[in-house]
């Protein structure tokens, strides 16, 4: 009876601090992947909304949307890189020597995931297109979340992307009547070719 309990106790004791750290790491990575899927779907949507805002002459709102997009991209990249580094530390280095660093790394990973969760609560990006009180509050929430986080390089790249979208919007569209004329011309040419082929078949071959 006593030996049975001691076996169970030994089995429990075999779960080390390293095992716990690896489990925490995997849980963080799973959460990160979930956020990545959601955010990647939103990034293209946010870019399209920024284009629409520029077309409507709402440049500041378009810039805010691109800031939100850049913030999410940076956060995902940073968190993913951080978890990868911790993973290497846990598996390749003597755990007892780096336990504090791993614990600190996991803490930072949790904080980053918390920020991602906060950002995902602001995923209703269409709100930014309105001028209602609710839309203004939404814009203020985004500003508060990303305020002071983006670097000068980020700001410059956001402006470059904004200008690029602006240029795309300024490109002249092909007038509809021109497209109709082209289609009609193709139709005429096709009919002429068909008529020639029919005529050629009907013309008798002269006897030699």
XYZ file of C-alpha atoms in Angstrom:
208
model
C 0.000 0.000 0.000
C 2.791 2.360 1.002
C 4.750 1.524 -2.142
C 1.702 2.366 -4.287
C 1.453 5.883 -2.827
C 5.203 6.438 -3.160
C 5.019 5.525 -6.883
C 2.232 8.060 -7.415
C 4.210 10.679 -5.496
C 7.318 10.023 -7.601
C 5.260 10.378 -10.770
C 3.991 13.795 -9.636
C 7.479 14.901 -8.622
C 8.783 14.146 -12.093
C 6.919 17.241 -13.387
C 9.798 19.718 -13.152
C 9.913 23.509 -13.343
C 11.284 23.061 -16.846
C 8.197 21.030 -17.822
C 5.953 23.778 -16.440
C 7.872 26.437 -18.379
C 7.586 24.436 -21.612
C 3.846 23.981 -21.041
C 3.405 27.732 -20.440
C 5.395 28.432 -23.576
C 3.183 26.126 -25.669
C 0.040 27.737 -24.271
C 1.387 31.188 -25.166
C 2.290 30.029 -28.666
C -1.190 28.544 -29.223
C -2.802 31.824 -28.180
C -0.426 33.780 -30.386
C -1.335 31.639 -33.411
C -5.032 32.302 -32.790
C -4.388 36.052 -32.698
C -2.182 35.827 -35.802
C -4.986 34.246 -37.828
C -7.497 36.888 -36.747
C -5.152 39.838 -37.207
C -3.876 38.684 -40.611
C -7.484 38.614 -41.810
C -8.000 42.131 -40.470
C -4.808 43.718 -41.863
C -5.940 43.675 -45.507
C -9.392 44.863 -44.466
C -7.856 47.796 -42.576
C -5.769 48.753 -45.620
C -8.907 48.819 -47.795
C -10.688 50.999 -45.230
C -7.702 53.395 -45.213
C -8.008 53.668 -49.029
C -11.740 54.404 -48.735
C -11.103 57.067 -46.082
C -8.532 58.744 -48.347
C -11.034 58.779 -51.209
C -13.504 60.472 -48.863
C -10.876 63.091 -47.951
C -10.447 61.790 -44.371
C -6.645 61.626 -44.353
C -6.174 61.723 -40.554
C -8.559 58.805 -40.052
C -6.781 56.864 -42.800
C -3.462 57.529 -41.066
C -4.879 56.304 -37.740
C -6.057 53.090 -39.410
C -2.564 52.487 -40.848
C -1.050 53.172 -37.397
C -3.299 50.494 -35.892
C -2.229 48.115 -38.658
C 1.484 48.806 -38.079
C 1.124 48.438 -34.282
C -0.422 44.985 -34.691
C 2.256 43.880 -37.167
C 5.047 44.990 -34.803
C 3.435 43.338 -31.790
C 2.978 40.020 -33.571
C 6.546 40.012 -34.860
C 8.015 40.930 -31.477
C 5.992 38.341 -29.546
C 6.700 35.563 -32.037
C 10.442 36.279 -31.933
C 10.405 36.439 -28.137
C 8.683 33.063 -27.759
C 11.115 31.500 -30.220
C 14.073 32.728 -28.141
C 12.561 31.366 -24.916
C 11.939 28.036 -26.639
C 15.635 27.787 -27.533
C 16.703 28.727 -23.991
C 14.438 26.134 -22.396
C 15.597 23.284 -24.627
C 19.255 24.071 -25.284
C 20.671 25.621 -22.109
C 21.002 24.287 -18.556
C 17.578 25.203 -17.180
C 18.661 25.934 -13.601
C 21.031 28.654 -14.865
C 18.439 30.538 -16.889
C 15.261 29.870 -14.904
C 14.855 33.549 -13.913
C 15.331 34.685 -17.519
C 12.769 32.173 -18.744
C 10.276 33.271 -16.085
C 10.809 36.918 -17.073
C 10.456 36.013 -20.753
C 7.188 34.197 -20.119
C 5.927 37.196 -18.166
C 6.750 39.501 -21.094
C 5.038 37.068 -23.450
C 1.884 37.197 -21.341
C 1.968 41.008 -21.346
C 2.316 41.038 -25.138
C -0.619 38.628 -25.471
C -2.641 40.900 -23.200
C -1.916 43.832 -25.542
C -2.970 41.718 -28.521
C -6.207 40.874 -26.712
C -6.833 44.586 -26.081
C -6.252 45.331 -29.755
C -8.554 42.504 -30.862
C -11.337 44.057 -28.790
C -11.037 47.019 -31.207
C -11.461 44.918 -34.360
C -14.712 46.599 -35.458
C -12.682 48.796 -37.815
C -15.670 50.078 -39.823
C -16.480 52.332 -36.851
C -13.600 54.608 -37.788
C -15.393 55.590 -40.997
C -18.252 57.269 -39.124
C -18.384 60.680 -37.477
C -20.653 59.625 -34.609
C -19.811 59.998 -30.927
C -19.221 56.235 -30.729
C -16.784 56.418 -33.666
C -14.834 59.267 -32.035
C -14.577 57.249 -28.794
C -13.328 54.258 -30.817
C -10.638 56.422 -32.470
C -9.570 57.748 -29.065
C -9.245 54.173 -27.755
C -6.901 53.290 -30.628
C -4.833 56.439 -30.061
C -4.549 55.675 -26.336
C -3.435 52.102 -27.006
C -0.749 52.889 -29.587
C 0.310 56.299 -28.271
C 4.100 56.589 -27.919
C 4.659 52.968 -29.005
C 5.463 53.456 -32.690
C 9.004 54.493 -33.591
C 10.033 57.316 -35.941
C 10.794 54.666 -38.574
C 7.258 53.268 -38.157
C 5.791 56.762 -38.552
C 7.813 57.346 -41.746
C 6.716 54.004 -43.211
C 3.087 54.754 -42.322
C 3.317 58.099 -44.165
C 4.914 56.350 -47.158
C 2.086 53.785 -47.218
C -0.473 56.577 -46.886
C 1.034 58.428 -49.876
C 1.131 55.209 -51.889
C -2.564 54.563 -51.234
C -3.294 58.184 -52.134
C -1.539 57.759 -55.503
C -3.500 54.566 -56.220
C -6.737 56.453 -55.554
C -5.641 59.243 -57.930
C -5.050 56.859 -60.874
C -7.630 57.604 -63.611
C -10.187 54.881 -64.179
C -10.975 53.756 -67.755
C -14.274 55.397 -68.868
C -17.100 52.915 -69.236
C -18.073 54.103 -72.752
C -14.518 53.346 -73.988
C -14.797 49.785 -72.720
C -18.159 49.444 -74.513
C -16.617 50.701 -77.761
C -13.795 48.144 -77.472
C -16.288 45.329 -76.848
C -18.436 46.449 -79.824
C -15.368 46.635 -82.075
C -14.394 43.077 -81.102
C -17.931 41.970 -81.933
C -17.815 43.601 -85.397
C -14.443 41.985 -86.203
C -15.741 38.568 -85.108
C -18.850 38.929 -87.317
C -16.734 39.975 -90.318
C -14.435 36.956 -89.873
C -17.444 34.613 -89.684
C -18.969 36.130 -92.848
C -15.707 35.648 -94.777
C -15.484 31.973 -93.735
C -19.105 31.307 -94.809
C -18.539 33.054 -98.153
C -15.365 31.049 -98.774
C -17.271 27.786 -98.222
C -20.100 28.827 -100.554
C -17.801 29.891 -103.456
C -17.494 26.891 -105.854
C -14.022 25.760 -106.808
C -13.440 26.350 -110.566
C -12.980 23.178 -112.614
C -9.536 22.762 -114.102
